[in-house]
Amino acid sequence: MKAGRKKSPLSETKNSILYESEKLFAEKGFDATSIDHISKKVGITKAAIYYHFQNKQEIMTNIIDNFIRESLSIQKQQNEVINGIMRDSLSVQKRFLASFKRCLSS
């Protein structure tokens, strides 16, 4: 999201549905959680949930998609950190070897 832009109420509602659904699925289980449970937890009507999602399975699919997207983002960040450490380490090793060679040739 660009700096200075606010989330729309539409995306806030959808995110609230996903957030509360994830908690309910973890607490009660997917099968034991109903759209009614979700709507009461979020504080909206069932119709509002159906405006955003076709069914409970679509909610779960979105939760899984978000989890995968976040996991890949974290993995990418970790890889960038590891690559930076490796570059720094290689640079230190090269400087050490250059200094060592100068010492040997003196």
Short mmCIF file of C-alpha atoms in Angstrom, two decimals:
data_model
loop_
_atom_site.label_atom_id
_atom_site.label_comp_id
_atom_site.label_asym_id
_atom_site.label_seq_id
_atom_site.Cartn_x
_atom_site.Cartn_y
_atom_site.Cartn_z
CA MET A 1 0.00 0.00 0.00
CA LYS A 2 1.29 3.46 -0.88
CA ALA A 3 2.24 5.86 1.89
CA GLY A 4 -0.56 8.14 2.94
CA ARG A 5 -3.33 5.95 1.53
CA LYS A 6 -5.87 4.56 3.92
CA LYS A 7 -7.33 1.10 3.62
CA SER A 8 -10.83 1.14 2.27
CA PRO A 9 -13.64 -0.03 4.58
CA LEU A 10 -14.17 -2.85 2.08
CA SER A 11 -10.66 -4.24 2.57
CA GLU A 12 -10.84 -3.67 6.33
CA THR A 13 -14.03 -5.73 6.48
CA LYS A 14 -12.54 -8.49 4.34
CA ASN A 15 -9.38 -8.53 6.47
CA SER A 16 -11.50 -8.67 9.65
CA ILE A 17 -13.43 -11.63 8.26
CA LEU A 18 -10.20 -13.44 7.42
CA TYR A 19 -8.59 -12.62 10.77
CA GLU A 20 -11.54 -13.71 12.89
CA SER A 21 -12.20 -16.77 10.72
CA GLU A 22 -8.62 -17.92 11.13
CA LYS A 23 -8.94 -17.65 14.90
CA LEU A 24 -12.27 -19.48 14.92
CA PHE A 25 -10.98 -22.25 12.63
CA ALA A 26 -8.02 -22.72 14.98
CA GLU A 27 -10.25 -22.74 18.10
CA LYS A 28 -13.27 -24.73 16.91
CA GLY A 29 -12.04 -26.41 13.77
CA PHE A 30 -13.11 -25.69 10.21
CA ASP A 31 -16.16 -27.98 10.21
CA ALA A 32 -17.45 -26.71 13.56
CA THR A 33 -17.20 -23.05 12.54
CA SER A 34 -20.21 -21.64 10.72
CA ILE A 35 -20.69 -18.46 8.72
CA ASP A 36 -23.00 -17.42 11.56
CA HIS A 37 -20.13 -17.82 14.08
CA ILE A 38 -17.89 -15.73 11.85
CA SER A 39 -20.47 -12.98 11.31
CA LYS A 40 -21.12 -12.68 15.05
CA LYS A 41 -17.40 -12.59 15.84
CA VAL A 42 -16.74 -9.88 13.23
CA GLY A 43 -19.93 -7.99 14.11
CA ILE A 44 -21.41 -7.98 10.63
CA THR A 45 -24.28 -9.72 8.87
CA LYS A 46 -23.94 -13.04 7.07
CA ALA A 47 -24.87 -11.16 3.89
CA ALA A 48 -21.78 -8.98 4.34
CA ILE A 49 -19.63 -12.11 4.52
CA TYR A 50 -21.25 -13.48 1.37
CA TYR A 51 -20.58 -10.15 -0.32
CA HIS A 52 -16.84 -10.81 0.12
CA PHE A 53 -16.73 -14.61 -0.10
CA GLN A 54 -18.83 -17.26 -1.83
CA ASN A 55 -18.57 -19.69 1.07
CA LYS A 56 -16.50 -20.86 4.02
CA GLN A 57 -14.12 -22.77 1.71
CA GLU A 58 -13.25 -19.55 -0.09
CA ILE A 59 -12.46 -17.92 3.26
CA MET A 60 -10.11 -20.81 4.08
CA THR A 61 -8.51 -20.60 0.63
CA ASN A 62 -7.82 -16.89 1.19
CA ILE A 63 -6.32 -17.61 4.62
CA ILE A 64 -4.02 -20.25 3.12
CA ASP A 65 -3.08 -17.97 0.20
CA ASN A 66 -2.19 -15.17 2.65
CA PHE A 67 -0.13 -17.57 4.76
CA ILE A 68 1.81 -18.77 1.70
CA ARG A 69 2.35 -15.20 0.46
CA GLU A 70 3.61 -14.06 3.89
CA SER A 71 5.85 -17.13 4.22
CA LEU A 72 7.41 -16.51 0.81
CA SER A 73 7.96 -12.86 1.68
CA ILE A 74 9.71 -13.81 4.93
CA GLN A 75 11.80 -16.40 3.10
CA LYS A 76 12.83 -13.79 0.51
CA GLN A 77 13.85 -11.36 3.27
CA GLN A 78 15.84 -14.09 5.01
CA ASN A 79 17.58 -15.00 1.75
CA GLU A 80 18.52 -11.35 1.21
CA VAL A 81 20.01 -11.18 4.71
CA ILE A 82 21.92 -14.44 4.21
CA ASN A 83 23.23 -13.27 0.83
CA GLY A 84 24.37 -10.00 2.42
CA ILE A 85 26.18 -11.89 5.18
CA MET A 86 27.85 -14.15 2.64
CA ARG A 87 28.97 -11.15 0.53
CA ASP A 88 30.37 -9.45 3.65
CA SER A 89 32.13 -12.64 4.70
CA LEU A 90 33.64 -13.11 1.26
CA SER A 91 34.83 -9.49 1.27
CA VAL A 92 36.51 -9.98 4.66
CA GLN A 93 38.14 -13.20 3.46
CA LYS A 94 39.48 -11.48 0.32
CA ARG A 95 40.94 -8.62 2.38
CA PHE A 96 42.51 -11.10 4.79
CA LEU A 97 44.07 -13.10 1.94
CA ALA A 98 45.37 -9.92 0.30
CA SER A 99 46.96 -8.83 3.60
CA PHE A 100 48.38 -12.31 4.14
CA LYS A 101 49.91 -12.33 0.64
CA ARG A 102 51.50 -8.91 1.27
CA CYS A 103 52.99 -10.25 4.51
CA LEU A 104 54.42 -13.29 2.74
CA SER A 105 55.97 -11.24 -0.05
CA SER A 106 57.64 -8.78 2.40
#
